[in-house]
JSON list of C-alpha atoms in Angstrom, two decimals:
[
{"chain": "A", "resi": 296, "resn": "MET", "atom": "CA", "xyz": [-10.89, -132.91, -15.03]},
{"chain": "A", "resi": 297, "resn": "ASP", "atom": "CA", "xyz": [-13.28, -130.18, -13.51]},
{"chain": "A", "resi": 298, "resn": "PRO", "atom": "CA", "xyz": [-11.23, -126.82, -11.98]},
{"chain": "A", "resi": 299, "resn": "GLY", "atom": "CA", "xyz": [-15.04, -126.95, -9.80]},
{"chain": "A", "resi": 300, "resn": "PHE", "atom": "CA", "xyz": [-14.64, -130.52, -8.92]},
{"chain": "A", "resi": 301, "resn": "MET", "atom": "CA", "xyz": [-10.89, -130.47, -7.90]},
{"chain": "A", "resi": 302, "resn": "GLU", "atom": "CA", "xyz": [-11.02, -127.55, -5.64]},
{"chain": "A", "resi": 303, "resn": "SER", "atom": "CA", "xyz": [-14.13, -128.96, -3.99]},
{"chain": "A", "resi": 304, "resn": "ALA", "atom": "CA", "xyz": [-11.68, -132.00, -3.20]},
{"chain": "A", "resi": 305, "resn": "LEU", "atom": "CA", "xyz": [-8.90, -129.48, -2.01]},
{"chain": "A", "resi": 306, "resn": "ILE", "atom": "CA", "xyz": [-11.09, -127.10, 0.21]},
{"chain": "A", "resi": 307, "resn": "CYS", "atom": "CA", "xyz": [-12.01, -131.00, 1.39]},
{"chain": "A", "resi": 308, "resn": "PHE", "atom": "CA", "xyz": [-8.67, -132.58, 1.97]},
{"chain": "A", "resi": 309, "resn": "SER", "atom": "CA", "xyz": [-8.00, -128.76, 3.86]},
{"chain": "A", "resi": 310, "resn": "THR", "atom": "CA", "xyz": [-10.53, -128.92, 6.45]},
{"chain": "A", "resi": 311, "resn": "TYR", "atom": "CA", "xyz": [-10.54, -132.62, 6.99]},
{"chain": "A", "resi": 312, "resn": "GLU", "atom": "CA", "xyz": [-7.25, -133.93, 8.20]},
{"chain": "A", "resi": 313, "resn": "PHE", "atom": "CA", "xyz": [-6.81, -136.54, 5.39]},
{"chain": "A", "resi": 314, "resn": "GLU", "atom": "CA", "xyz": [-6.19, -139.46, 7.59]},
{"chain": "A", "resi": 315, "resn": "THR", "atom": "CA", "xyz": [-9.59, -138.93, 9.27]},
{"chain": "A", "resi": 316, "resn": "VAL", "atom": "CA", "xyz": [-11.26, -137.98, 6.07]},
{"chain": "A", "resi": 317, "resn": "THR", "atom": "CA", "xyz": [-13.77, -140.16, 4.08]},
{"chain": "A", "resi": 318, "resn": "ILE", "atom": "CA", "xyz": [-15.54, -141.07, 1.05]},
{"chain": "A", "resi": 319, "resn": "HIS", "atom": "CA", "xyz": [-18.80, -139.42, 2.00]},
{"chain": "A", "resi": 320, "resn": "GLN", "atom": "CA", "xyz": [-17.53, -136.49, 3.63]},
{"chain": "A", "resi": 321, "resn": "ILE", "atom": "CA", "xyz": [-15.34, -135.76, 0.03]},
{"chain": "A", "resi": 322, "resn": "SER", "atom": "CA", "xyz": [-18.77, -136.43, -1.69]},
{"chain": "A", "resi": 323, "resn": "ASN", "atom": "CA", "xyz": [-20.45, -134.01, 0.90]},
{"chain": "A", "resi": 324, "resn": "PHE", "atom": "CA", "xyz": [-17.86, -131.41, -1.01]},
{"chain": "A", "resi": 325, "resn": "THR", "atom": "CA", "xyz": [-17.71, -132.11, -3.85]},
{"chain": "A", "resi": 326, "resn": "VAL", "atom": "CA", "xyz": [-21.14, -133.23, -4.84]},
{"chain": "A", "resi": 327, "resn": "VAL", "atom": "CA", "xyz": [-20.35, -136.45, -6.44]},
{"chain": "A", "resi": 328, "resn": "PRO", "atom": "CA", "xyz": [-21.52, -139.38, -5.31]},
{"chain": "A", "resi": 329, "resn": "PRO", "atom": "CA", "xyz": [-19.31, -142.01, -3.32]},
{"chain": "A", "resi": 330, "resn": "SER", "atom": "CA", "xyz": [-19.71, -144.69, -5.74]},
{"chain": "A", "resi": 331, "resn": "MET", "atom": "CA", "xyz": [-18.71, -142.49, -8.44]},
{"chain": "A", "resi": 332, "resn": "LEU", "atom": "CA", "xyz": [-15.74, -141.58, -6.77]},
{"chain": "A", "resi": 333, "resn": "ILE", "atom": "CA", "xyz": [-14.55, -145.06, -6.28]},
{"chain": "A", "resi": 334, "resn": "ALA", "atom": "CA", "xyz": [-14.87, -145.89, -9.60]},
{"chain": "A", "resi": 335, "resn": "GLU", "atom": "CA", "xyz": [-13.09, -143.06, -10.74]},
{"chain": "A", "resi": 336, "resn": "TYR", "atom": "CA", "xyz": [-10.42, -142.32, -8.64]},
{"chain": "A", "resi": 337, "resn": "GLY", "atom": "CA", "xyz": [-9.92, -145.70, -6.40]},
{"chain": "A", "resi": 338, "resn": "ASN", "atom": "CA", "xyz": [-9.45, -144.28, -3.11]},
{"chain": "A", "resi": 339, "resn": "LYS", "atom": "CA", "xyz": [-9.73, -141.39, -1.76]},
{"chain": "A", "resi": 340, "resn": "THR", "atom": "CA", "xyz": [-5.22, -141.73, -2.06]},
{"chain": "A", "resi": 341, "resn": "GLN", "atom": "CA", "xyz": [-5.72, -141.77, -5.43]},
{"chain": "A", "resi": 342, "resn": "LEU", "atom": "CA", "xyz": [-8.19, -139.42, -5.33]},
{"chain": "A", "resi": 343, "resn": "PHE", "atom": "CA", "xyz": [-6.15, -136.76, -2.80]},
{"chain": "A", "resi": 344, "resn": "ALA", "atom": "CA", "xyz": [-2.64, -137.34, -5.48]},
{"chain": "A", "resi": 345, "resn": "ALA", "atom": "CA", "xyz": [-5.06, -136.08, -8.32]},
{"chain": "A", "resi": 346, "resn": "ALA", "atom": "CA", "xyz": [-6.14, -133.12, -6.49]},
{"chain": "A", "resi": 347, "resn": "LEU", "atom": "CA", "xyz": [-3.05, -131.82, -5.76]},
{"chain": "A", "resi": 348, "resn": "SER", "atom": "CA", "xyz": [-1.38, -133.01, -8.75]},
{"chain": "A", "resi": 349, "resn": "TRP", "atom": "CA", "xyz": [-4.08, -130.72, -10.77]},
{"chain": "A", "resi": 350, "resn": "TYR", "atom": "CA", "xyz": [-3.48, -127.91, -8.30]},
{"chain": "A", "resi": 351, "resn": "ILE", "atom": "CA", "xyz": [0.64, -127.86, -8.95]},
{"chain": "A", "resi": 352, "resn": "ASP", "atom": "CA", "xyz": [-0.23, -127.65, -12.31]},
{"chain": "A", "resi": 353, "resn": "ASN", "atom": "CA", "xyz": [-3.46, -124.98, -12.22]},
{"chain": "A", "resi": 354, "resn": "GLY", "atom": "CA", "xyz": [-2.55, -123.19, -9.16]},
{"chain": "A", "resi": 355, "resn": "PHE", "atom": "CA", "xyz": [0.28, -123.17, -7.56]},
{"chain": "A", "resi": 356, "resn": "ASP", "atom": "CA", "xyz": [2.44, -120.98, -10.04]},
{"chain": "A", "resi": 357, "resn": "SER", "atom": "CA", "xyz": [-0.18, -118.54, -9.89]},
{"chain": "A", "resi": 358, "resn": "MET", "atom": "CA", "xyz": [-0.14, -118.19, -5.97]},
{"chain": "A", "resi": 359, "resn": "LEU", "atom": "CA", "xyz": [3.83, -117.44, -6.46]},
{"chain": "A", "resi": 360, "resn": "ARG", "atom": "CA", "xyz": [3.31, -115.12, -8.77]},
{"chain": "A", "resi": 361, "resn": "GLN", "atom": "CA", "xyz": [0.93, -113.11, -6.60]},
{"chain": "A", "resi": 362, "resn": "LEU", "atom": "CA", "xyz": [3.45, -113.32, -3.98]},
{"chain": "A", "resi": 363, "resn": "ARG", "atom": "CA", "xyz": [5.55, -112.37, -6.36]},
{"chain": "A", "resi": 364, "resn": "LYS", "atom": "CA", "xyz": [3.72, -109.37, -7.19]},
{"chain": "A", "resi": 365, "resn": "ALA", "atom": "CA", "xyz": [2.05, -108.58, -3.82]},
{"chain": "A", "resi": 366, "resn": "TYR", "atom": "CA", "xyz": [5.43, -108.49, -2.23]},
{"chain": "A", "resi": 367, "resn": "CYS", "atom": "CA", "xyz": [8.93, -106.84, -2.31]},
{"chain": "A", "resi": 368, "resn": "PRO", "atom": "CA", "xyz": [11.14, -110.40, -3.12]},
{"chain": "A", "resi": 369, "resn": "VAL", "atom": "CA", "xyz": [12.13, -110.94, 0.81]},
{"chain": "A", "resi": 370, "resn": "ALA", "atom": "CA", "xyz": [8.54, -110.65, 2.54]},
{"chain": "A", "resi": 371, "resn": "ALA", "atom": "CA", "xyz": [7.44, -113.34, -1.02]},
{"chain": "A", "resi": 372, "resn": "ILE", "atom": "CA", "xyz": [9.48, -115.53, 0.69]},
{"chain": "A", "resi": 373, "resn": "LEU", "atom": "CA", "xyz": [8.81, -115.24, 4.05]},
{"chain": "A", "resi": 374, "resn": "CYS", "atom": "CA", "xyz": [4.89, -114.80, 3.26]},
{"chain": "A", "resi": 375, "resn": "PHE", "atom": "CA", "xyz": [5.49, -118.12, 1.15]},
{"chain": "A", "resi": 376, "resn": "PHE", "atom": "CA", "xyz": [6.13, -119.96, 5.02]},
{"chain": "A", "resi": 377, "resn": "ARG", "atom": "CA", "xyz": [3.85, -117.74, 6.53]},
{"chain": "A", "resi": 378, "resn": "VAL", "atom": "CA", "xyz": [0.65, -119.48, 4.00]},
{"chain": "A", "resi": 379, "resn": "ILE", "atom": "CA", "xyz": [2.04, -123.13, 4.08]},
{"chain": "A", "resi": 380, "resn": "SER", "atom": "CA", "xyz": [2.71, -122.94, 7.62]},
{"chain": "A", "resi": 381, "resn": "GLU", "atom": "CA", "xyz": [-0.98, -121.41, 9.36]},
{"chain": "A", "resi": 382, "resn": "ARG", "atom": "CA", "xyz": [-4.30, -122.24, 7.66]},
{"chain": "A", "resi": 383, "resn": "SER", "atom": "CA", "xyz": [-4.33, -119.46, 5.53]},
{"chain": "A", "resi": 384, "resn": "LEU", "atom": "CA", "xyz": [-6.92, -118.49, 2.98]},
{"chain": "A", "resi": 385, "resn": "ILE", "atom": "CA", "xyz": [-4.54, -115.67, 1.72]},
{"chain": "A", "resi": 386, "resn": "PHE", "atom": "CA", "xyz": [-3.37, -116.24, -2.12]},
{"chain": "A", "resi": 387, "resn": "GLY", "atom": "CA", "xyz": [-4.55, -120.18, -1.96]},
{"chain": "A", "resi": 388, "resn": "GLY", "atom": "CA", "xyz": [-2.22, -121.24, 1.27]},
{"chain": "A", "resi": 389, "resn": "SER", "atom": "CA", "xyz": [-4.60, -124.40, 2.03]},
{"chain": "A", "resi": 390, "resn": "ASN", "atom": "CA", "xyz": [-3.74, -126.02, -0.90]},
{"chain": "A", "resi": 391, "resn": "ALA", "atom": "CA", "xyz": [-0.35, -125.20, -0.49]},
{"chain": "A", "resi": 392, "resn": "ARG", "atom": "CA", "xyz": [-0.30, -126.14, 2.58]},
{"chain": "A", "resi": 393, "resn": "LEU", "atom": "CA", "xyz": [-1.93, -129.87, 1.85]},
{"chain": "A", "resi": 394, "resn": "VAL", "atom": "CA", "xyz": [1.76, -129.97, -1.14]},
{"chain": "A", "resi": 395, "resn": "PHE", "atom": "CA", "xyz": [3.74, -128.97, 2.28]},
{"chain": "A", "resi": 396, "resn": "THR", "atom": "CA", "xyz": [2.69, -130.56, 4.67]},
{"chain": "A", "resi": 397, "resn": "THR", "atom": "CA", "xyz": [0.44, -134.00, 4.37]},
{"chain": "A", "resi": 398, "resn": "ALA", "atom": "CA", "xyz": [1.90, -134.61, 0.84]},
{"chain": "A", "resi": 399, "resn": "ILE", "atom": "CA", "xyz": [5.41, -134.80, 2.06]},
{"chain": "A", "resi": 400, "resn": "GLY", "atom": "CA", "xyz": [4.62, -137.00, 4.44]},
{"chain": "A", "resi": 401, "resn": "LEU", "atom": "CA", "xyz": [3.00, -139.28, 1.78]},
{"chain": "A", "resi": 402, "resn": "ALA", "atom": "CA", "xyz": [5.86, -139.84, -0.52]},
{"chain": "A", "resi": 403, "resn": "THR", "atom": "CA", "xyz": [7.26, -141.82, 0.95]},
{"chain": "A", "resi": 404, "resn": "ARG", "atom": "CA", "xyz": [4.78, -144.22, 1.17]},
{"chain": "A", "resi": 405, "resn": "ASN", "atom": "CA", "xyz": [3.65, -143.67, -2.05]},
{"chain": "A", "resi": 406, "resn": "SER", "atom": "CA", "xyz": [5.42, -142.59, -5.57]},
{"chain": "A", "resi": 407, "resn": "ALA", "atom": "CA", "xyz": [2.83, -140.62, -6.62]},
{"chain": "A", "resi": 408, "resn": "PHE", "atom": "CA", "xyz": [3.08, -138.49, -3.97]},
{"chain": "A", "resi": 409, "resn": "GLU", "atom": "CA", "xyz": [6.93, -138.03, -4.39]},
{"chain": "A", "resi": 410, "resn": "HIS", "atom": "CA", "xyz": [6.69, -137.12, -8.02]},
{"chain": "A", "resi": 411, "resn": "ILE", "atom": "CA", "xyz": [4.05, -133.80, -6.73]},
{"chain": "A", "resi": 412, "resn": "VAL", "atom": "CA", "xyz": [6.26, -132.68, -4.01]},
{"chain": "A", "resi": 413, "resn": "SER", "atom": "CA", "xyz": [9.08, -132.66, -6.27]},
{"chain": "A", "resi": 414, "resn": "ASN", "atom": "CA", "xyz": [7.42, -131.15, -9.18]},
{"chain": "A", "resi": 415, "resn": "ALA", "atom": "CA", "xyz": [6.39, -128.86, -5.97]},
{"chain": "A", "resi": 416, "resn": "MET", "atom": "CA", "xyz": [9.69, -128.26, -5.36]},
{"chain": "A", "resi": 417, "resn": "GLN", "atom": "CA", "xyz": [11.41, -127.52, -8.48]},
{"chain": "A", "resi": 418, "resn": "LYS", "atom": "CA", "xyz": [8.56, -124.75, -8.61]},
{"chain": "A", "resi": 419, "resn": "LEU", "atom": "CA", "xyz": [9.67, -123.63, -5.38]},
{"chain": "A", "resi": 420, "resn": "GLU", "atom": "CA", "xyz": [13.69, -123.27, -5.92]},
{"chain": "A", "resi": 421, "resn": "THR", "atom": "CA", "xyz": [12.82, -121.50, -9.15]},
{"chain": "A", "resi": 422, "resn": "PHE", "atom": "CA", "xyz": [10.33, -118.74, -6.89]},
{"chain": "A", "resi": 423, "resn": "PHE", "atom": "CA", "xyz": [12.67, -118.52, -4.22]},
{"chain": "A", "resi": 424, "resn": "CYS", "atom": "CA", "xyz": [16.23, -118.38, -6.57]},
{"chain": "A", "resi": 425, "resn": "GLU", "atom": "CA", "xyz": [14.31, -115.64, -8.84]},
{"chain": "A", "resi": 426, "resn": "CYS", "atom": "CA", "xyz": [13.20, -113.80, -5.23]},
{"chain": "A", "resi": 427, "resn": "VAL", "atom": "CA", "xyz": [17.10, -113.97, -3.79]},
{"chain": "A", "resi": 428, "resn": "THR", "atom": "CA", "xyz": [18.30, -112.48, -7.22]},
{"chain": "A", "resi": 429, "resn": "GLU", "atom": "CA", "xyz": [15.73, -109.55, -7.50]},
{"chain": "A", "resi": 430, "resn": "GLY", "atom": "CA", "xyz": [16.47, -108.45, -3.42]},
{"chain": "A", "resi": 431, "resn": "GLN", "atom": "CA", "xyz": [20.49, -108.79, -4.01]},
{"chain": "A", "resi": 432, "resn": "GLY", "atom": "CA", "xyz": [20.33, -106.18, -6.67]},
{"chain": "A", "resi": 433, "resn": "THR", "atom": "CA", "xyz": [17.19, -104.02, -4.71]},
{"chain": "A", "resi": 434, "resn": "VAL", "atom": "CA", "xyz": [17.79, -104.99, -1.37]},
{"chain": "A", "resi": 435, "resn": "ASN", "atom": "CA", "xyz": [20.57, -103.81, 0.51]},
{"chain": "A", "resi": 436, "resn": "ASP", "atom": "CA", "xyz": [20.76, -106.17, 3.47]},
{"chain": "A", "resi": 437, "resn": "MET", "atom": "CA", "xyz": [20.08, -108.99, 1.26]},
{"chain": "A", "resi": 438, "resn": "THR", "atom": "CA", "xyz": [22.45, -112.19, 1.63]},
{"chain": "A", "resi": 439, "resn": "GLN", "atom": "CA", "xyz": [24.82, -111.81, -0.76]},
{"chain": "A", "resi": 440, "resn": "GLU", "atom": "CA", "xyz": [25.82, -115.55, -1.14]},
{"chain": "A", "resi": 441, "resn": "PRO", "atom": "CA", "xyz": [24.56, -117.09, -4.31]},
{"chain": "A", "resi": 442, "resn": "ALA", "atom": "CA", "xyz": [21.16, -117.89, -5.32]},
{"chain": "A", "resi": 443, "resn": "GLU", "atom": "CA", "xyz": [20.57, -121.13, -6.27]},
{"chain": "A", "resi": 444, "resn": "HIS", "atom": "CA", "xyz": [22.89, -122.18, -2.35]},
{"chain": "A", "resi": 445, "resn": "VAL", "atom": "CA", "xyz": [19.98, -120.12, -0.65]},
{"chain": "A", "resi": 446, "resn": "ALA", "atom": "CA", "xyz": [17.16, -121.61, -2.62]},
{"chain": "A", "resi": 447, "resn": "LYS", "atom": "CA", "xyz": [18.11, -124.50, -1.33]},
{"chain": "A", "resi": 448, "resn": "LEU", "atom": "CA", "xyz": [18.23, -123.97, 1.72]},
{"chain": "A", "resi": 449, "resn": "LEU", "atom": "CA", "xyz": [14.70, -122.52, 1.82]},
{"chain": "A", "resi": 450, "resn": "ILE", "atom": "CA", "xyz": [13.99, -126.00, 0.40]},
{"chain": "A", "resi": 451, "resn": "GLY", "atom": "CA", "xyz": [15.14, -128.00, 2.85]},
{"chain": "A", "resi": 452, "resn": "SER", "atom": "CA", "xyz": [13.37, -125.70, 5.83]},
{"chain": "A", "resi": 453, "resn": "VAL", "atom": "CA", "xyz": [10.20, -126.80, 3.46]},
{"chain": "A", "resi": 454, "resn": "ALA", "atom": "CA", "xyz": [11.19, -130.03, 3.76]},
{"chain": "A", "resi": 455, "resn": "ALA", "atom": "CA", "xyz": [11.41, -129.73, 7.93]},
{"chain": "A", "resi": 456, "resn": "LEU", "atom": "CA", "xyz": [7.69, -127.71, 7.43]},
{"chain": "A", "resi": 457, "resn": "PRO", "atom": "CA", "xyz": [5.63, -130.50, 8.31]},
{"chain": "A", "resi": 458, "resn": "THR", "atom": "CA", "xyz": [7.34, -132.57, 11.51]},
{"chain": "A", "resi": 459, "resn": "LEU", "atom": "CA", "xyz": [8.10, -128.45, 12.91]},
{"chain": "A", "resi": 460, "resn": "ILE", "atom": "CA", "xyz": [4.01, -128.31, 12.77]},
{"chain": "A", "resi": 461, "resn": "ARG", "atom": "CA", "xyz": [3.13, -131.90, 14.10]},
{"chain": "A", "resi": 462, "resn": "VAL", "atom": "CA", "xyz": [5.02, -131.23, 16.44]},
{"chain": "A", "resi": 463, "resn": "ASP", "atom": "CA", "xyz": [4.13, -128.51, 18.04]},
{"chain": "A", "resi": 464, "resn": "GLY", "atom": "CA", "xyz": [1.90, -126.14, 15.83]},
{"chain": "A", "resi": 465, "resn": "ARG", "atom": "CA", "xyz": [1.78, -123.26, 17.66]},
{"chain": "A", "resi": 466, "resn": "HIS", "atom": "CA", "xyz": [1.99, -119.92, 16.03]},
{"chain": "A", "resi": 467, "resn": "ALA", "atom": "CA", "xyz": [5.26, -118.57, 18.69]},
{"chain": "A", "resi": 468, "resn": "THR", "atom": "CA", "xyz": [6.99, -121.24, 16.94]},
{"chain": "A", "resi": 469, "resn": "VAL", "atom": "CA", "xyz": [5.33, -120.73, 13.06]},
{"chain": "A", "resi": 470, "resn": "ASP", "atom": "CA", "xyz": [6.75, -116.79, 14.37]},
{"chain": "A", "resi": 471, "resn": "GLN", "atom": "CA", "xyz": [10.37, -118.40, 15.16]},
{"chain": "A", "resi": 472, "resn": "PHE", "atom": "CA", "xyz": [10.24, -120.31, 12.56]},
{"chain": "A", "resi": 473, "resn": "VAL", "atom": "CA", "xyz": [9.78, -117.91, 10.00]},
{"chain": "A", "resi": 474, "resn": "ARG", "atom": "CA", "xyz": [12.14, -115.66, 11.48]},
{"chain": "A", "resi": 475, "resn": "SER", "atom": "CA", "xyz": [14.62, -118.05, 11.33]},
{"chain": "A", "resi": 476, "resn": "VAL", "atom": "CA", "xyz": [14.12, -118.17, 7.48]},
{"chain": "A", "resi": 477, "resn": "GLU", "atom": "CA", "xyz": [14.20, -114.29, 7.36]},
{"chain": "A", "resi": 478, "resn": "LEU", "atom": "CA", "xyz": [17.78, -114.08, 9.20]},
{"chain": "A", "resi": 479, "resn": "LEU", "atom": "CA", "xyz": [19.20, -116.80, 6.46]},
{"chain": "A", "resi": 480, "resn": "LEU", "atom": "CA", "xyz": [17.86, -114.13, 3.79]},
{"chain": "A", "resi": 481, "resn": "ARG", "atom": "CA", "xyz": [19.70, -111.23, 5.67]},
{"chain": "A", "resi": 482, "resn": "ARG", "atom": "CA", "xyz": [23.06, -110.34, 5.00]},
{"chain": "A", "resi": 483, "resn": "SER", "atom": "CA", "xyz": [25.67, -111.73, 7.87]},
{"chain": "A", "resi": 484, "resn": "ARG", "atom": "CA", "xyz": [27.17, -108.79, 9.90]},
{"chain": "A", "resi": 485, "resn": "ALA", "atom": "CA", "xyz": [31.04, -109.62, 10.52]}
]
């Protein structure tokens, strides 16, 4: 799979809504004739699955590493939620957003997307566990709950995100959502 082609396809899918994008629009972004796209992938759903699989295998880990490198543990997690909840180009956020919004919705109807989301969630759970564990050693007000438990709660938050965005994608709602994630990461004051 040509990385340039896959990147172009992902840009197209993040520019247009999945339900409305056409093979001709994808063709324009990828500079591949529609007949070749259909011959190779069959339809836009299979092409989207192939592009997301490629991203999970080639770019997603890099995005998570960049977040870990650029921010302290709590901020890395919060930045991840901002990246996937807004149309962000930071750290390849538009591709990650496709996984955690569009692909989650498609997973109920297509087993290929179920596999893609499962792979992404496994990598994400590791990222969350590592960030929480590191944060517990360096940040005084970090929750002391087991990192595995916190990671599972964060995964649940990721799974709920597509519904939140569909229902009310306003910036204030995203801010409230990220604030609730931050509260989850902080030690409760009893």
